[in-house]
Amino acid sequence: MPAQVISSSEDAVHVSCDALVIGAARGDDGPEIRGADGIDAALDGHLAQHLAEAAFKAKVGDVTIVPTLGRIPARCVAVVGLGAEPDATSLRRAAGAAARRLGERASIASCLHEAAPSDDAAGATAEGFLLGAYRFTLYKTEPHPSKIQRVLVLGAPPASALERGATRAEATILARDLTNEPASTLSPRELARRVREMAGSRGLECTILEETELEDKGFGGILGVGKGSSEPPLLIQLHYSPQDPVGRVILVGKGITFDSGGLSLKPAGSMESMKTDMAGSAAVIGVMSALERLGIKLEVSALVASAENMPSSSAVRPGDVLVHYGGKTTEVTNTDAEGRLVLADALAFGSEQKPDAIVDVATLTGAIMVALGAKSTGVFSNEDALADELISAALAAGERAWRMPLYPEYLSDLDSEVADHKNSGSRWGGAILAALFLQEFVGKGIPWAHLDIAGPARAESAYEEVPKGGTGVATRTLISWLEARGENWSGDIKR
Ligand code: BES
Ligand code: MN
Ligand code: ZN
């Protein structure tokens, strides 16, 4: 059971809880407690003294715990650092760090959001607490889930702000759970089963294209990648259709449930984490699960292209030519560049519906990690306005995202002697090449963006509100994007 986040009008000095969380900014003369008026006085000045003696720096995510020894009903005060310029992002990160540190306590009260007042402050802290308390314990014989059961957010913020934060966190957690699930249980079929189950309770229509239908319709990319595995590939479609939508967008997710590399086999070390190669589709599924609750005013379709990339005598071989949905052909020169093969089909298929925008999310290339490090998404787009929208959305959601170029002249690296393109080229600019390949399958005039999340989809160790393992990255960025677009979109409704 995830913790409950509840708005409360109690005040910090009188509230009973296992831990009271308060924020401190990094001032010129040391840490400055923000909000939580009267706490230091109620503790006879011990709080300020403790911070000085503990040499507390108030960097974002620093946590120090001060026992109250009966001076106030809260059993301890957890002071969390917010850095020099606290904002909603530092609140979320700080709340995440606090939740990890306070995992042994059941009841928490927080006036953290008072440290950086804004419309987003309370919701961002709610998100941070729930995201930081996440642990994937399904396969532990002695699970140690977070013991946090209740977070009282003091100062009586609107319940709707907390609910929105909780919905966004829950969507992210669904993405994390799917990403962390081993490939032996999470086959494309099991992914589809779970998505169908979720769709029923979240106001979504769900259609699954099975292998035979993919054959009939010519989805050669998805079929080609899936044919080395005994688990059949499939395409999962979700549809959200509110009343009077102000626009129509499509989200596409890479859903490779395991990427061995295929016959172009990965070395053992690189394969270890490849159960997470469906993180793009996990984010898309997480987003879809939240749309109805958030009252998103856009029509949103999701396409999850799912397959298991395995080597076998039935696997696609280097040199084979695949015919994608829509008829374009690819010479497979490297079976480990499989994500672009399945996405190509989905992008061509989605383009037929002429959406206002199409955004794909994929753990596509190791090269994007070389370019941007392990904590940032690479944003590629054929339209500046769409790229800007997504980068602003990432900023609002507290996720790192950086625009990458689509130099058209690089595409000749993917010239093939036998087909329209080959699927892998030079090592240099590998993330750009992959994006250029995808762009070939996007219909003319359709605004498109590609989010390469190979880095931030998985964390080697916990940081901020992010746990070790699957992170659910891009879920909240895309939700923020859809929220903003639903409110601001002013174009004609295309149907
Ligand atoms: N799933 C990988 C990309 C990846 C790498 C994700 C590391 C997360 C961490 C993708 O399918 C892949 O194997 N890409 C190749 C492309 C190459 C063969 C052109 C890569 O990045 O090496
Ligand atoms: Mn691969
Ligand atoms: Zn892959």
XYZ file of C-alpha atoms and ligand atoms in Angstrom:
519
model
C 0.000 0.000 0.000
C 1.476 3.368 -0.976
C 1.385 6.051 1.692
C -1.528 8.443 1.930
C -0.825 12.129 1.483
C -3.339 14.249 3.361
C -3.876 17.986 3.634
C -3.921 19.108 7.268
C -4.556 22.376 9.090
C -2.656 21.315 12.203
C 0.383 23.389 13.017
C 3.936 22.150 13.172
C 4.434 22.860 16.866
C 1.411 20.767 17.903
C 1.149 17.969 15.337
C 1.761 14.387 16.520
C 3.914 12.328 14.162
C 7.016 10.168 13.977
C 8.878 12.823 12.025
C 8.245 16.435 11.139
C 9.917 17.410 7.854
C 11.039 20.997 7.400
C 13.140 22.660 4.716
C 16.358 24.659 4.961
C 17.873 26.803 2.218
C 21.596 27.388 1.824
C 22.140 31.013 2.810
C 25.349 33.056 2.746
C 25.850 32.494 6.469
C 24.846 28.842 6.594
C 21.519 26.998 6.506
C 18.311 29.001 6.894
C 15.169 27.237 8.085
C 12.254 28.238 5.854
C 8.618 27.984 6.916
C 7.853 25.914 10.053
C 7.515 29.049 12.164
C 8.071 28.637 15.865
C 9.766 25.237 15.697
C 13.221 26.410 16.693
C 11.765 28.402 19.606
C 9.682 25.398 20.711
C 12.904 23.372 20.706
C 14.639 26.012 22.826
C 16.955 26.951 19.979
C 18.334 23.419 19.707
C 17.487 23.161 16.024
C 19.745 26.012 14.931
C 22.428 24.735 17.280
C 22.198 21.205 15.885
C 22.501 22.450 12.291
C 25.586 24.450 13.180
C 27.208 21.587 15.091
C 26.340 18.998 12.423
C 27.888 21.352 9.813
C 24.663 20.986 7.829
C 25.187 22.455 4.352
C 21.564 22.406 3.102
C 22.520 21.027 -0.285
C 19.472 19.631 -2.104
C 18.641 16.300 -0.517
C 20.838 16.622 2.591
C 18.864 15.274 5.560
C 19.659 15.598 9.249
C 17.487 14.237 12.036
C 17.033 16.092 15.310
C 15.309 14.283 18.220
C 12.763 16.511 19.976
C 12.909 14.687 23.323
C 9.348 15.581 24.285
C 9.568 19.324 23.648
C 6.949 19.015 20.875
C 4.645 16.086 19.984
C 6.625 15.301 16.789
C 9.182 12.656 17.808
C 11.902 14.119 15.645
C 12.451 16.912 13.187
C 13.994 16.009 9.840
C 15.635 19.035 8.293
C 16.029 18.680 4.536
C 18.351 20.800 2.411
C 16.903 22.749 -0.520
C 20.009 24.410 -1.960
C 20.482 28.128 -2.519
C 17.320 28.772 -4.551
C 14.474 26.521 -3.454
C 11.788 25.871 -6.080
C 9.277 23.116 -6.848
C 12.020 20.891 -8.267
C 14.203 21.160 -5.160
C 11.123 20.523 -2.974
C 10.373 17.328 -4.913
C 13.974 16.172 -4.712
C 14.194 17.017 -1.013
C 10.929 15.226 -0.233
C 12.218 12.191 -2.125
C 15.431 12.145 -0.114
C 13.459 12.602 3.130
C 11.130 9.712 2.293
C 14.109 7.420 1.690
C 15.730 8.447 4.955
C 12.506 8.159 6.982
C 11.481 4.774 5.598
C 11.322 3.200 9.059
C 8.710 5.672 10.349
C 4.963 5.368 9.815
C 3.616 8.851 10.201
C 5.171 11.980 8.790
C 4.090 15.595 8.870
C 5.622 18.074 6.475
C 5.834 21.799 6.100
C 8.516 21.467 3.450
C 6.404 23.200 0.776
C 6.318 26.378 2.877
C 10.027 26.768 2.157
C 9.393 27.690 -1.498
C 5.793 28.833 -1.881
C 4.263 28.459 -5.355
C 1.171 26.894 -6.917
C 3.156 23.723 -7.506
C 4.858 23.520 -4.109
C 2.487 21.236 -2.184
C 1.886 18.923 -5.159
C 5.598 18.645 -5.856
C 6.334 17.635 -2.257
C 3.522 15.064 -2.367
C 5.065 13.640 -5.534
C 8.501 13.621 -3.949
C 7.407 11.753 -0.808
C 5.553 9.073 -2.764
C 8.311 8.643 -5.344
C 11.042 8.526 -2.693
C 9.166 5.885 -0.664
C 9.042 3.496 -3.642
C 10.748 0.121 -3.370
C 10.416 -2.865 -5.686
C 10.071 -5.767 -3.242
C 8.051 -8.301 -5.242
C 10.765 -10.958 -5.305
C 12.208 -10.491 -1.806
C 11.400 -13.333 0.586
C 11.875 -10.777 3.341
C 10.559 -7.595 1.784
C 11.324 -4.292 3.452
C 8.835 -1.877 1.966
C 8.871 1.688 3.195
C 6.934 1.879 6.466
C 5.610 5.349 5.700
C 1.816 5.148 5.837
C 0.718 8.733 6.090
C 2.139 12.105 5.154
C 0.267 15.088 6.597
C 0.949 18.172 4.520
C 0.537 21.058 6.944
C -0.806 24.511 6.127
C -3.994 23.035 4.587
C -2.978 23.091 0.910
C -5.842 22.312 -1.527
C -6.544 18.581 -1.563
C -6.738 18.736 -5.362
C -3.069 19.765 -5.576
C -2.071 16.756 -3.462
C -4.299 14.427 -5.471
C -2.713 15.587 -8.691
C 0.744 14.968 -7.218
C -0.335 11.519 -6.027
C -1.761 10.637 -9.463
C 1.458 11.680 -11.186
C 3.494 9.668 -8.678
C 1.246 6.643 -9.096
C 1.643 6.781 -12.884
C 5.424 6.915 -12.441
C 5.296 3.993 -10.021
C 3.327 1.890 -12.510
C 6.094 2.611 -15.041
C 8.755 1.659 -12.475
C 7.019 -1.606 -11.562
C 6.777 -2.625 -15.214
C 10.402 -1.652 -15.842
C 11.690 -3.596 -12.835
C 9.774 -6.772 -13.666
C 12.118 -9.490 -14.976
C 11.810 -10.414 -18.644
C 10.912 -14.011 -17.716
C 7.594 -12.771 -16.340
C 7.146 -9.633 -18.432
C 6.903 -10.984 -21.983
C 5.137 -8.897 -24.634
C 1.989 -10.938 -23.941
C 2.172 -10.357 -20.182
C 2.768 -6.652 -20.816
C -0.368 -6.607 -22.971
C -2.351 -8.470 -20.302
C -1.362 -5.938 -17.649
C -2.115 -3.013 -19.915
C -5.550 -4.398 -20.763
C -6.279 -4.870 -17.051
C -5.214 -1.276 -16.295
C -7.180 0.152 -19.240
C -10.466 -1.265 -17.993
C -10.385 0.780 -14.792
C -8.945 3.969 -16.290
C -11.425 4.838 -19.007
C -9.221 3.631 -21.864
C -9.975 1.570 -24.922
C -7.418 -1.171 -25.474
C -6.790 -3.086 -28.710
C -4.015 -5.596 -29.161
C -2.671 -6.520 -32.575
C -1.421 -10.108 -32.332
C 1.280 -11.631 -34.504
C -1.086 -12.813 -37.258
C -2.646 -9.364 -37.576
C 0.794 -7.787 -37.659
C 1.599 -10.172 -40.524
C -1.597 -9.281 -42.399
C -0.958 -5.583 -42.047
C 2.752 -5.741 -42.834
C 4.440 -4.744 -39.570
C 7.767 -6.174 -40.745
C 9.904 -4.280 -38.229
C 8.121 -5.554 -35.128
C 7.840 -9.068 -36.585
C 11.489 -9.128 -37.654
C 12.746 -8.205 -34.187
C 10.380 -10.647 -32.486
C 11.002 -13.676 -34.647
C 14.049 -14.938 -32.771
C 12.006 -15.371 -29.598
C 9.450 -18.000 -28.630
C 7.429 -15.110 -27.171
C 5.385 -13.534 -29.986
C 5.662 -9.789 -30.624
C 2.622 -7.538 -30.583
C 1.372 -3.992 -30.846
C -0.674 -2.621 -27.957
C -3.007 0.275 -28.716
C -4.635 2.449 -26.076
C -7.086 5.213 -26.666
C -8.260 8.016 -24.395
C -11.074 10.137 -25.696
C -12.447 12.923 -23.456
C -15.493 15.005 -24.309
C -14.759 17.972 -26.578
C -11.018 17.369 -26.961
C -8.947 20.368 -28.032
C -6.424 18.302 -29.958
C -5.140 14.851 -30.740
C -1.721 13.353 -30.021
C -0.078 9.945 -30.247
C 2.489 8.514 -27.842
C 4.709 5.671 -29.035
C 6.734 3.462 -26.694
C 9.638 1.090 -27.308
C 8.569 -2.128 -25.610
C 11.509 -4.518 -25.972
C 10.922 -6.774 -22.967
C 14.473 -8.093 -23.227
C 17.281 -6.938 -25.494
C 19.958 -9.609 -25.813
C 21.152 -7.856 -28.970
C 19.909 -10.807 -31.040
C 22.520 -12.476 -33.270
C 24.604 -9.285 -32.873
C 24.747 -10.480 -29.275
C 25.574 -8.049 -26.493
C 28.469 -8.813 -24.136
C 27.270 -10.174 -20.755
C 27.820 -6.925 -18.886
C 25.733 -4.875 -21.308
C 22.904 -7.409 -21.210
C 22.493 -7.389 -17.437
C 20.062 -4.478 -17.371
C 18.232 -5.175 -20.628
C 14.964 -6.218 -18.987
C 14.508 -2.425 -18.738
C 14.471 -1.974 -22.520
C 10.697 -1.500 -22.374
C 10.999 1.588 -20.157
C 9.761 3.851 -22.960
C 6.546 1.890 -23.226
C 6.291 1.752 -19.427
C 6.327 5.574 -19.364
C 3.670 5.740 -22.079
C 1.505 3.232 -20.193
C 1.988 5.190 -16.954
C 0.890 8.396 -18.676
C -2.200 6.740 -20.162
C -3.222 5.418 -16.723
C -3.459 8.977 -15.374
C -5.257 10.873 -18.157
C -8.836 10.423 -17.008
C -8.068 11.296 -13.388
C -6.218 14.424 -14.464
C -9.007 15.461 -16.814
C -6.656 15.880 -19.782
C -8.508 17.651 -22.568
C -6.729 15.995 -25.482
C -7.507 12.840 -27.346
C -4.470 10.630 -26.701
C -3.575 7.347 -28.384
C -0.710 5.121 -27.333
C 1.141 2.622 -29.469
C 3.379 0.146 -27.671
C 5.559 -1.860 -30.034
C 6.578 -4.909 -28.048
C 8.932 -7.774 -28.831
C 11.716 -9.798 -27.237
C 15.056 -9.495 -29.056
C 16.660 -12.958 -28.899
C 19.206 -14.935 -30.927
C 18.057 -18.261 -32.367
C 17.842 -20.099 -35.684
C 14.658 -18.182 -36.407
C 16.146 -14.785 -35.534
C 16.601 -11.954 -38.008
C 20.163 -12.082 -39.436
C 22.559 -9.301 -40.296
C 22.007 -8.696 -44.002
C 18.284 -9.510 -43.895
C 15.884 -6.937 -45.315
C 12.698 -6.032 -43.442
C 9.646 -4.391 -44.993
C 8.108 -1.963 -42.511
C 4.498 -0.952 -42.102
C 3.829 1.364 -45.042
C 6.398 -0.322 -47.297
C 9.785 1.259 -46.554
C 12.630 -1.263 -46.343
C 15.565 -1.666 -43.956
C 18.686 -3.767 -44.270
C 19.452 -5.050 -40.792
C 23.186 -4.626 -40.406
C 23.091 -4.924 -36.622
C 20.338 -6.861 -34.872
C 21.102 -4.929 -31.679
C 19.737 -1.742 -33.282
C 16.264 -3.241 -32.837
C 14.439 -0.399 -31.123
C 14.363 1.734 -34.261
C 13.016 -1.240 -36.237
C 9.934 -1.664 -34.048
C 9.410 2.096 -33.628
C 9.571 2.632 -37.396
C 6.437 0.508 -37.861
C 4.602 2.259 -35.053
C 5.539 5.756 -36.290
C 4.406 4.944 -39.838
C 1.178 3.437 -38.500
C 0.502 6.365 -36.140
C 1.236 8.903 -38.878
C -1.703 7.566 -40.900
C -4.025 9.044 -38.288
C -2.545 12.509 -38.914
C -2.273 13.529 -35.257
C -1.384 17.075 -34.137
C 1.819 15.617 -32.714
C 3.476 12.244 -32.283
C 6.025 11.627 -29.537
C 8.021 8.439 -29.123
C 9.862 7.395 -25.973
C 12.640 4.824 -26.095
C 15.741 3.460 -24.422
C 17.220 3.724 -27.874
C 20.988 4.224 -27.765
C 23.986 3.879 -25.501
C 25.311 6.866 -27.445
C 22.849 9.269 -25.795
C 24.438 8.342 -22.452
C 27.844 9.228 -23.826
C 26.443 12.583 -24.947
C 24.303 13.580 -21.945
C 25.237 11.289 -19.076
C 22.956 8.871 -17.268
C 20.428 11.350 -15.847
C 19.241 13.245 -18.901
C 16.821 12.562 -21.715
C 17.799 13.521 -25.268
C 15.039 15.413 -27.084
C 14.935 15.266 -30.881
C 12.240 17.018 -32.869
C 11.375 18.171 -36.365
C 9.552 21.187 -34.871
C 11.104 23.808 -32.577
C 7.805 24.610 -30.851
C 7.236 20.964 -29.911
C 10.804 20.580 -28.651
C 10.374 23.722 -26.531
C 7.072 22.450 -25.115
C 8.650 19.147 -24.102
C 11.699 20.761 -22.560
C 9.491 23.167 -20.557
C 7.372 20.210 -19.463
C 10.492 18.350 -18.315
C 11.593 21.421 -16.370
C 8.172 21.641 -14.686
C 8.295 17.933 -13.860
C 11.834 18.159 -12.479
C 13.307 15.799 -15.093
C 16.454 16.628 -17.065
C 16.013 16.933 -20.834
C 18.273 18.446 -23.491
C 17.640 19.195 -27.161
C 19.708 17.245 -29.675
C 20.208 18.034 -33.366
C 18.847 16.165 -36.413
C 21.525 16.991 -39.000
C 19.978 15.772 -42.273
C 23.380 15.264 -43.900
C 24.247 12.556 -41.349
C 21.525 10.309 -42.731
C 23.761 9.178 -45.604
C 25.618 7.119 -42.963
C 22.612 4.807 -43.169
C 22.678 4.374 -46.967
C 22.229 0.726 -47.896
C 23.202 -1.048 -51.100
C 20.103 -3.207 -51.061
C 17.353 -1.411 -49.111
C 16.113 2.130 -48.426
C 18.318 2.347 -45.346
C 20.400 0.163 -43.092
C 19.707 0.223 -39.366
C 23.189 0.997 -38.066
C 26.048 3.125 -39.260
C 29.079 4.811 -37.814
C 29.690 4.839 -34.092
C 29.868 8.637 -34.008
C 26.660 10.492 -33.283
C 24.861 7.206 -32.718
C 21.889 8.800 -30.957
C 21.437 11.306 -33.790
C 21.615 8.567 -36.426
C 18.974 6.538 -34.615
C 16.706 9.595 -34.461
C 17.283 10.354 -38.162
C 16.291 6.788 -38.964
C 13.038 7.197 -37.012
C 12.298 10.513 -38.704
C 12.128 8.719 -42.055
C 8.947 6.983 -40.896
C 7.087 10.071 -39.668
C 4.424 11.317 -42.065
C 5.096 14.586 -43.914
C 4.095 17.685 -41.973
C 3.442 15.877 -38.685
C 5.181 17.450 -35.689
C 7.228 14.668 -34.104
C 9.551 14.333 -31.145
C 11.701 11.457 -29.985
C 12.799 11.117 -26.367
C 15.893 8.926 -25.971
C 15.748 7.833 -22.308
C 18.478 5.147 -22.406
C 20.326 6.996 -19.611
C 17.706 8.087 -17.064
C 15.364 5.070 -17.493
C 17.462 3.191 -14.976
C 19.471 4.397 -11.990
C 22.652 2.671 -10.773
C 21.964 4.094 -7.332
C 19.222 6.197 -5.777
C 19.282 9.992 -6.119
C 16.765 12.759 -5.403
C 13.248 11.273 -5.809
C 14.658 8.485 -7.976
C 15.184 4.928 -6.676
C 17.828 2.453 -7.816
C 16.571 0.466 -10.830
C 13.660 1.481 -13.068
C 12.891 5.170 -12.630
C 9.683 5.766 -14.602
C 11.410 8.713 -16.280
C 9.426 10.683 -18.896
C 6.074 9.731 -17.344
C 5.728 13.050 -15.519
C 7.320 15.066 -18.336
C 4.711 13.741 -20.760
C 1.878 14.313 -18.286
C 3.026 17.926 -17.808
C 3.223 18.307 -21.576
C -0.305 16.997 -22.103
C -1.640 19.171 -19.269
C -0.067 22.289 -20.763
C -1.118 21.451 -24.291
C -4.666 20.679 -23.188
C -4.914 24.085 -21.518
C -3.104 26.183 -24.109
C -3.687 24.528 -27.415
C -5.370 26.968 -29.793
C -5.137 25.342 -33.219
C -7.985 23.855 -35.203
C -9.226 20.471 -34.173
C -8.134 18.061 -36.869
C -10.141 14.934 -37.401
N 18.589 -0.999 -25.812
C 19.792 -0.576 -26.428
C 20.220 0.823 -25.963
C 20.635 0.945 -24.521
C 21.961 0.838 -24.184
C 19.721 1.216 -23.536
C 22.363 0.971 -22.858
C 20.105 1.354 -22.213
C 21.429 1.234 -21.885
C 19.622 -0.522 -27.944
O 18.745 -1.455 -28.481
C 20.947 -0.823 -28.531
O 21.413 -1.911 -28.346
N 21.535 0.151 -29.221
C 22.796 -0.005 -29.828
C 22.721 0.557 -31.227
C 23.879 0.185 -32.089
C 23.914 -1.312 -32.334
C 23.767 0.930 -33.420
C 23.825 0.743 -28.982
O 23.482 1.783 -28.412
O 24.928 0.247 -28.858
Mn 19.652 -3.320 -28.854
Zn 17.234 -2.076 -27.218
